[in-house]
Amino acid sequence: MSRCLLPLVGLLGVVLGGCRGRQAVLDPAGMQAEEISQLGTFFFVLGTVVLVLVVVFLVLAVLRGRRRAREEGEQAPEVEPSPAGERRLTVAVGASVAATVLVLLTLLLVDLFTGRTIRVLLDPNPLTVIVTGNQWWWQVQYEDRDPSRMLTTANEIHIPVGRPVRFRLRSNDVIHSFWAPNFHGKKDLVPGHPTTTWFRATRAGTFYGQCAEFCGTQHAHMRFVIVAEPQEQFEAWYRAQLQPARTPATPRQRRGQEVFLGSTCVMCHTIQGTPARGRVGPDLTHLAGRMTLAAASRPNTRGHRAGWIIDSHAIKPGNRMPPIPLTDEDLQALLAYLDTLR
């Protein structure tokens, strides 16, 4: 059965994320999300059964009352129930209370078992990723026992299918919430209180997540991309990310590098292999190889990069990147240089 026919309780998730891929609670791509989806389905089905039974008994009671009224005509109804009626009412109320307790206990137990399942990390050596929330973008760092193999990127998380990934979450400013609905539930990032979550992708694909806690004016534009891919592709991507930025090959590209290094960009951004070592903004070493720009609020195209450089506040008002005044010639040179950062 298509996931489009899953319970209507998640209709909003389908509307927002589509039936397949992107960002949808009802399109699980990880073990935890599958457990959560099954829990939601169970709650919905059981709740529907209870609702139907309540409505049925209510309708039967109304019909019975009307039939009795027709039989008795204009006679006043009895104020006191008969002993037989009293016994039936007592049994009905007792059965209803018992059924209610049983339903609530069942929901509690199922919820507890699901919570335990999605929180137990079975792999002793998972891939560890440090995700830091900033207003309004995500810094992503991959840990490794060999310091030379640690890498930093932004707003785009690549993970291997089938391998558990442990996320160490922290915030640099306000409360954020890390939410990848295709893989797991929400996890808050509270400043000064690091926390962890984990999930394991069960199929390849490109999915989106977002901050789920209001964190300022651009909260709605604080998204991220998760790329789940086979282990071989992940390793190839990882090796490429460890490489420093390419050396400019043409005069225009070299001029673009000079523009970058001679502007305020170096105060906030890092480009491996150059003197740029800023830590305030995202690492730009492989900027052109990413799919999105401005925390997944725009596609990463040359035109959008130009608009972001000239006046990022026209795209994302309130962000902390100041406008960078450039001549047309310097802007085109800078764009040519940024195109090499793959």
mmCIF file of C-alpha atoms in Angstrom, residues 48-336:
data_model
loop_
_atom_site.group_PDB
_atom_site.id
_atom_site.type_symbol
_atom_site.label_atom_id
_atom_site.label_comp_id
_atom_site.label_asym_id
_atom_site.label_seq_id
_atom_site.Cartn_x
_atom_site.Cartn_y
_atom_site.Cartn_z
ATOM 1 C CA THR A 48 -10.546 5.656 15.390
ATOM 2 C CA VAL A 49 -11.927 2.404 16.829
ATOM 3 C CA VAL A 50 -12.736 4.140 20.122
ATOM 4 C CA LEU A 51 -14.409 7.028 18.308
ATOM 5 C CA VAL A 52 -16.507 4.697 16.164
ATOM 6 C CA LEU A 53 -17.612 2.691 19.217
ATOM 7 C CA VAL A 54 -18.563 5.849 21.125
ATOM 8 C CA VAL A 55 -20.573 7.149 18.180
ATOM 9 C CA VAL A 56 -22.288 3.775 17.685
ATOM 10 C CA PHE A 57 -23.323 3.502 21.338
ATOM 11 C CA LEU A 58 -24.463 7.128 21.321
ATOM 12 C CA VAL A 59 -26.639 6.539 18.254
ATOM 13 C CA LEU A 60 -28.060 3.334 19.781
ATOM 14 C CA ALA A 61 -28.911 5.177 22.982
ATOM 15 C CA VAL A 62 -30.699 7.935 21.070
ATOM 16 C CA LEU A 63 -32.663 5.457 18.963
ATOM 17 C CA ARG A 64 -33.588 3.431 22.029
ATOM 18 C CA GLY A 65 -34.771 6.544 23.807
ATOM 19 C CA ARG A 66 -36.922 7.557 20.868
ATOM 20 C CA ARG A 67 -38.420 4.059 20.617
ATOM 21 C CA ARG A 68 -39.249 4.017 24.315
ATOM 22 C CA ALA A 69 -40.820 7.458 24.030
ATOM 23 C CA ARG A 70 -43.044 6.260 21.198
ATOM 24 C CA GLU A 71 -44.056 3.172 23.204
ATOM 25 C CA GLU A 72 -44.882 5.152 26.326
ATOM 26 C CA GLY A 73 -46.662 7.899 24.419
ATOM 27 C CA GLU A 74 -47.333 10.939 26.507
ATOM 28 C CA GLN A 75 -46.680 9.236 29.829
ATOM 29 C CA ALA A 76 -44.009 10.776 32.005
ATOM 30 C CA PRO A 77 -40.826 8.708 32.147
ATOM 31 C CA GLU A 78 -39.885 6.887 35.320
ATOM 32 C CA VAL A 79 -37.750 8.989 37.656
ATOM 33 C CA GLU A 80 -36.162 5.992 39.343
ATOM 34 C CA PRO A 81 -34.713 3.182 37.215
ATOM 35 C CA SER A 82 -35.828 -0.366 37.785
ATOM 36 C CA PRO A 83 -33.478 -2.774 39.590
ATOM 37 C CA ALA A 84 -32.744 -4.529 36.289
ATOM 38 C CA GLY A 85 -31.999 -1.224 34.624
ATOM 39 C CA GLU A 86 -29.782 -0.189 37.518
ATOM 40 C CA ARG A 87 -27.767 -3.370 37.169
ATOM 41 C CA ARG A 88 -27.372 -2.904 33.420
ATOM 42 C CA LEU A 89 -26.250 0.697 33.930
ATOM 43 C CA THR A 90 -23.718 -0.355 36.570
ATOM 44 C CA VAL A 91 -22.294 -3.041 34.298
ATOM 45 C CA ALA A 92 -22.120 -0.603 31.355
ATOM 46 C CA VAL A 93 -20.329 2.087 33.372
ATOM 47 C CA GLY A 94 -17.906 -0.448 34.872
ATOM 48 C CA ALA A 95 -17.127 -1.917 31.463
ATOM 49 C CA SER A 96 -16.577 1.572 30.016
ATOM 50 C CA VAL A 97 -14.172 2.517 32.805
ATOM 51 C CA ALA A 98 -12.274 -0.764 32.425
ATOM 52 C CA ALA A 99 -12.070 -0.334 28.655
ATOM 53 C CA THR A 100 -10.798 3.236 29.076
ATOM 54 C CA VAL A 101 -8.096 2.150 31.527
ATOM 55 C CA LEU A 102 -7.088 -0.702 29.221
ATOM 56 C CA VAL A 103 -6.847 1.611 26.194
ATOM 57 C CA LEU A 104 -4.770 4.196 28.085
ATOM 58 C CA LEU A 105 -2.501 1.510 29.517
ATOM 59 C CA THR A 106 -2.003 0.023 26.061
ATOM 60 C CA LEU A 107 -1.081 3.425 24.616
ATOM 61 C CA LEU A 108 1.347 4.025 27.491
ATOM 62 C CA LEU A 109 3.097 0.683 27.084
ATOM 63 C CA VAL A 110 3.381 0.964 23.309
ATOM 64 C CA ASP A 111 4.766 4.484 23.666
ATOM 65 C CA LEU A 112 7.321 3.370 26.268
ATOM 66 C CA PHE A 113 8.513 0.440 24.158
ATOM 67 C CA THR A 114 8.824 2.652 21.081
ATOM 68 C CA GLY A 115 10.750 5.282 23.027
ATOM 69 C CA ARG A 116 13.171 2.691 24.319
ATOM 70 C CA THR A 117 13.692 1.243 20.843
ATOM 71 C CA ILE A 118 14.525 4.556 19.189
ATOM 72 C CA ARG A 119 16.928 5.636 21.943
ATOM 73 C CA VAL A 120 19.116 2.548 22.229
ATOM 74 C CA LEU A 121 22.324 2.825 20.200
ATOM 75 C CA LEU A 122 23.481 -0.696 19.405
ATOM 76 C CA ASP A 123 26.601 0.064 17.351
ATOM 77 C CA PRO A 124 29.665 0.719 19.554
ATOM 78 C CA ASN A 125 31.421 2.636 16.764
ATOM 79 C CA PRO A 126 28.928 4.928 15.023
ATOM 80 C CA LEU A 127 29.742 7.804 12.723
ATOM 81 C CA THR A 128 29.826 10.894 14.954
ATOM 82 C CA VAL A 129 28.700 14.275 13.654
ATOM 83 C CA ILE A 130 28.735 17.490 15.691
ATOM 84 C CA VAL A 131 25.897 19.805 14.683
ATOM 85 C CA THR A 132 25.973 23.344 16.038
ATOM 86 C CA GLY A 133 22.968 25.620 15.730
ATOM 87 C CA ASN A 134 23.595 29.277 14.915
ATOM 88 C CA GLN A 135 21.289 32.122 13.980
ATOM 89 C CA TRP A 136 20.405 31.000 11.304
ATOM 90 C CA TRP A 137 22.521 28.206 9.906
ATOM 91 C CA TRP A 138 23.987 24.838 10.910
ATOM 92 C CA GLN A 139 27.657 24.030 11.325
ATOM 93 C CA VAL A 140 28.428 20.364 10.636
ATOM 94 C CA GLN A 141 31.647 18.719 11.850
ATOM 95 C CA TYR A 142 32.626 15.088 11.322
ATOM 96 C CA GLU A 143 34.691 13.559 14.108
ATOM 97 C CA ASP A 144 37.497 11.093 13.498
ATOM 98 C CA ARG A 145 40.221 9.537 15.631
ATOM 99 C CA ASP A 146 42.713 10.944 13.141
ATOM 100 C CA PRO A 147 42.567 14.747 13.449
ATOM 101 C CA SER A 148 43.639 15.121 9.829
ATOM 102 C CA ARG A 149 40.425 13.382 8.759
ATOM 103 C CA MET A 150 38.085 15.692 10.635
ATOM 104 C CA LEU A 151 36.141 17.993 8.355
ATOM 105 C CA THR A 152 33.761 20.905 8.670
ATOM 106 C CA THR A 153 30.927 21.901 6.378
ATOM 107 C CA ALA A 154 27.597 23.689 6.724
ATOM 108 C CA ASN A 155 23.886 23.038 6.244
ATOM 109 C CA GLU A 156 24.435 19.771 4.368
ATOM 110 C CA ILE A 157 24.887 16.410 6.102
ATOM 111 C CA HIS A 158 26.012 13.329 4.202
ATOM 112 C CA ILE A 159 25.465 9.970 5.907
ATOM 113 C CA PRO A 160 26.053 6.355 4.809
ATOM 114 C CA VAL A 161 23.020 4.109 4.456
ATOM 115 C CA GLY A 162 22.886 1.338 7.056
ATOM 116 C CA ARG A 163 25.415 2.823 9.485
ATOM 117 C CA PRO A 164 24.233 4.440 12.725
ATOM 118 C CA VAL A 165 25.057 8.124 13.013
ATOM 119 C CA ARG A 166 25.366 9.774 16.411
ATOM 120 C CA PHE A 167 24.705 13.504 16.428
ATOM 121 C CA ARG A 168 26.242 15.608 19.153
ATOM 122 C CA LEU A 169 24.067 18.706 19.268
ATOM 123 C CA ARG A 170 24.846 22.120 20.690
ATOM 124 C CA SER A 171 23.871 25.759 20.247
ATOM 125 C CA ASN A 172 26.023 28.859 20.069
ATOM 126 C CA ASP A 173 23.316 31.420 20.822
ATOM 127 C CA VAL A 174 19.633 30.639 21.458
ATOM 128 C CA ILE A 175 17.504 27.500 21.734
ATOM 129 C CA HIS A 176 17.245 25.627 18.442
ATOM 130 C CA SER A 177 15.664 22.259 17.650
ATOM 131 C CA PHE A 178 17.180 19.712 15.271
ATOM 132 C CA TRP A 179 14.447 17.937 13.304
ATOM 133 C CA ALA A 180 14.913 15.532 10.405
ATOM 134 C CA PRO A 181 11.348 14.147 10.112
ATOM 135 C CA ASN A 182 12.268 11.394 7.653
ATOM 136 C CA PHE A 183 14.726 9.968 10.187
ATOM 137 C CA HIS A 184 13.813 10.877 13.771
ATOM 138 C CA GLY A 185 11.875 13.176 16.070
ATOM 139 C CA LYS A 186 12.907 16.599 17.351
ATOM 140 C CA LYS A 187 15.799 17.294 19.695
ATOM 141 C CA ASP A 188 16.299 20.671 21.356
ATOM 142 C CA LEU A 189 19.670 22.423 21.383
ATOM 143 C CA VAL A 190 19.969 24.468 24.574
ATOM 144 C CA PRO A 191 22.996 26.796 24.953
ATOM 145 C CA GLY A 192 25.444 25.373 27.469
ATOM 146 C CA HIS A 193 23.769 21.967 27.555
ATOM 147 C CA PRO A 194 25.072 19.666 24.773
ATOM 148 C CA THR A 195 22.885 16.698 23.941
ATOM 149 C CA THR A 196 22.877 13.762 21.553
ATOM 150 C CA THR A 197 20.564 11.932 19.197
ATOM 151 C CA TRP A 198 21.099 9.271 16.580
ATOM 152 C CA PHE A 199 19.488 7.531 13.646
ATOM 153 C CA ARG A 200 20.282 5.044 10.911
ATOM 154 C CA ALA A 201 19.241 5.604 7.310
ATOM 155 C CA THR A 202 17.548 2.632 5.675
ATOM 156 C CA ARG A 203 17.526 3.907 2.096
ATOM 157 C CA ALA A 204 19.330 6.403 -0.074
ATOM 158 C CA GLY A 205 17.903 9.765 -1.003
ATOM 159 C CA THR A 206 18.007 13.498 -0.409
ATOM 160 C CA PHE A 207 15.904 14.784 2.474
ATOM 161 C CA TYR A 208 15.361 18.060 4.271
ATOM 162 C CA GLY A 209 15.233 19.002 7.925
ATOM 163 C CA GLN A 210 14.779 22.222 9.830
ATOM 164 C CA CYS A 211 14.926 24.020 13.118
ATOM 165 C CA ALA A 212 11.691 23.253 14.974
ATOM 166 C CA GLU A 213 12.039 25.826 17.763
ATOM 167 C CA PHE A 214 11.442 29.526 17.117
ATOM 168 C CA CYS A 215 14.906 31.092 17.247
ATOM 169 C CA GLY A 216 14.460 34.521 15.709
ATOM 170 C CA THR A 217 13.226 36.315 12.638
ATOM 171 C CA GLN A 218 14.710 33.823 10.157
ATOM 172 C CA HIS A 219 13.708 30.679 12.030
ATOM 173 C CA ALA A 220 11.627 29.486 9.058
ATOM 174 C CA HIS A 221 14.707 29.703 6.829
ATOM 175 C CA MET A 222 16.991 27.659 9.075
ATOM 176 C CA ARG A 223 16.883 24.385 7.197
ATOM 177 C CA PHE A 224 19.409 21.722 6.276
ATOM 178 C CA VAL A 225 19.880 18.923 3.754
ATOM 179 C CA ILE A 226 20.562 15.273 4.560
ATOM 180 C CA VAL A 227 22.011 13.130 1.795
ATOM 181 C CA ALA A 228 21.808 9.405 2.553
ATOM 182 C CA GLU A 229 24.017 7.448 0.174
ATOM 183 C CA PRO A 230 25.751 4.077 -0.137
ATOM 184 C CA GLN A 231 28.943 3.646 1.884
ATOM 185 C CA GLU A 232 31.180 3.852 -1.197
ATOM 186 C CA GLN A 233 29.668 7.158 -2.325
ATOM 187 C CA PHE A 234 29.866 8.546 1.186
ATOM 188 C CA GLU A 235 33.555 7.673 1.436
ATOM 189 C CA ALA A 236 34.224 9.292 -1.941
ATOM 190 C CA TRP A 237 32.420 12.454 -0.821
ATOM 191 C CA TYR A 238 34.330 12.441 2.465
ATOM 192 C CA ARG A 239 37.696 12.147 0.742
ATOM 193 C CA ALA A 240 36.819 15.021 -1.571
ATOM 194 C CA GLN A 241 35.776 17.195 1.371
ATOM 195 C CA LEU A 242 39.141 16.631 3.047
ATOM 196 C CA GLN A 243 40.951 18.211 0.111
ATOM 197 C CA PRO A 244 41.872 21.910 0.290
ATOM 198 C CA ALA A 245 40.322 24.388 -2.090
ATOM 199 C CA ARG A 246 41.486 24.225 -5.681
ATOM 200 C CA THR A 247 44.134 26.663 -6.807
ATOM 201 C CA PRO A 248 42.661 29.294 -9.157
ATOM 202 C CA ALA A 249 43.558 28.410 -12.751
ATOM 203 C CA THR A 250 42.612 31.541 -14.715
ATOM 204 C CA PRO A 251 43.419 35.235 -14.265
ATOM 205 C CA ARG A 252 39.791 35.995 -13.410
ATOM 206 C CA GLN A 253 39.697 33.255 -10.789
ATOM 207 C CA ARG A 254 42.954 34.498 -9.279
ATOM 208 C CA ARG A 255 41.529 38.012 -9.205
ATOM 209 C CA GLY A 256 38.444 36.618 -7.478
ATOM 210 C CA GLN A 257 40.600 35.016 -4.799
ATOM 211 C CA GLU A 258 42.325 38.342 -4.255
ATOM 212 C CA VAL A 259 38.939 40.038 -3.891
ATOM 213 C CA PHE A 260 37.874 37.448 -1.321
ATOM 214 C CA LEU A 261 41.087 37.654 0.702
ATOM 215 C CA GLY A 262 41.086 41.436 0.537
ATOM 216 C CA SER A 263 37.514 41.848 1.784
ATOM 217 C CA THR A 264 35.805 41.363 5.125
ATOM 218 C CA CYS A 265 34.925 37.793 4.035
ATOM 219 C CA VAL A 266 38.108 36.443 5.633
ATOM 220 C CA MET A 267 36.981 37.681 9.042
ATOM 221 C CA CYS A 268 34.040 35.256 9.097
ATOM 222 C CA HIS A 269 34.740 32.392 6.679
ATOM 223 C CA THR A 270 37.308 29.641 6.212
ATOM 224 C CA ILE A 271 38.674 28.333 2.915
ATOM 225 C CA GLN A 272 41.161 25.518 3.465
ATOM 226 C CA GLY A 273 44.430 26.107 1.615
ATOM 227 C CA THR A 274 44.184 29.909 1.923
ATOM 228 C CA PRO A 275 44.838 32.422 4.722
ATOM 229 C CA ALA A 276 41.070 32.678 5.311
ATOM 230 C CA ARG A 277 40.423 31.190 8.759
ATOM 231 C CA GLY A 278 37.269 32.907 10.001
ATOM 232 C CA ARG A 279 35.001 30.923 12.335
ATOM 233 C CA VAL A 280 31.920 33.136 12.548
ATOM 234 C CA GLY A 281 30.250 31.989 9.324
ATOM 235 C CA PRO A 282 30.080 28.732 7.358
ATOM 236 C CA ASP A 283 33.193 27.029 5.996
ATOM 237 C CA LEU A 284 33.337 27.806 2.260
ATOM 238 C CA THR A 285 36.071 25.370 1.178
ATOM 239 C CA HIS A 286 33.643 23.369 -0.981
ATOM 240 C CA LEU A 287 30.834 25.899 -1.251
ATOM 241 C CA ALA A 288 30.042 25.341 -4.941
ATOM 242 C CA GLY A 289 29.594 21.609 -4.376
ATOM 243 C CA ARG A 290 26.645 22.078 -2.023
ATOM 244 C CA MET A 291 23.068 21.910 -3.211
ATOM 245 C CA THR A 292 21.689 24.895 -1.345
ATOM 246 C CA LEU A 293 22.598 28.345 -0.113
ATOM 247 C CA ALA A 294 21.665 30.330 3.004
ATOM 248 C CA ALA A 295 20.723 27.301 5.131
ATOM 249 C CA ALA A 296 18.748 25.590 2.376
ATOM 250 C CA SER A 297 16.600 28.642 1.696
ATOM 251 C CA ARG A 298 17.871 29.090 -1.868
ATOM 252 C CA PRO A 299 19.332 26.788 -4.561
ATOM 253 C CA ASN A 300 23.093 27.118 -4.816
ATOM 254 C CA THR A 301 23.367 28.746 -8.224
ATOM 255 C CA ARG A 302 25.671 31.463 -9.481
ATOM 256 C CA GLY A 303 22.848 33.983 -9.578
ATOM 257 C CA HIS A 304 21.765 33.322 -6.010
ATOM 258 C CA ARG A 305 25.372 33.488 -4.834
ATOM 259 C CA ALA A 306 25.689 36.898 -6.475
ATOM 260 C CA GLY A 307 22.544 38.156 -4.779
ATOM 261 C CA TRP A 308 23.693 36.802 -1.427
ATOM 262 C CA ILE A 309 27.093 38.507 -1.701
ATOM 263 C CA ILE A 310 25.714 41.886 -2.739
ATOM 264 C CA ASP A 311 22.863 42.072 -0.227
ATOM 265 C CA SER A 312 22.107 38.970 1.793
ATOM 266 C CA HIS A 313 19.500 40.871 3.818
ATOM 267 C CA ALA A 314 17.276 41.135 0.758
ATOM 268 C CA ILE A 315 17.149 37.318 0.765
ATOM 269 C CA LYS A 316 17.289 36.637 4.504
ATOM 270 C CA PRO A 317 16.558 39.802 6.507
ATOM 271 C CA GLY A 318 18.297 40.045 9.856
ATOM 272 C CA ASN A 319 21.160 37.646 9.154
ATOM 273 C CA ARG A 320 24.601 38.587 10.418
ATOM 274 C CA MET A 321 26.386 38.859 7.087
ATOM 275 C CA PRO A 322 26.901 42.513 6.140
ATOM 276 C CA PRO A 323 26.422 43.713 2.544
ATOM 277 C CA ILE A 324 29.652 43.640 0.539
ATOM 278 C CA PRO A 325 29.975 46.544 -1.927
ATOM 279 C CA LEU A 326 31.793 45.370 -5.061
ATOM 280 C CA THR A 327 32.221 46.633 -8.558
ATOM 281 C CA ASP A 328 30.698 44.547 -11.335
ATOM 282 C CA GLU A 329 34.161 43.409 -12.415
ATOM 283 C CA ASP A 330 35.181 42.344 -8.909
ATOM 284 C CA LEU A 331 31.843 40.600 -8.350
ATOM 285 C CA GLN A 332 32.183 38.530 -11.509
ATOM 286 C CA ALA A 333 35.765 37.648 -10.594
ATOM 287 C CA LEU A 334 34.688 36.621 -7.095
ATOM 288 C CA LEU A 335 31.886 34.476 -8.515
ATOM 289 C CA ALA A 336 34.340 32.799 -10.870
#
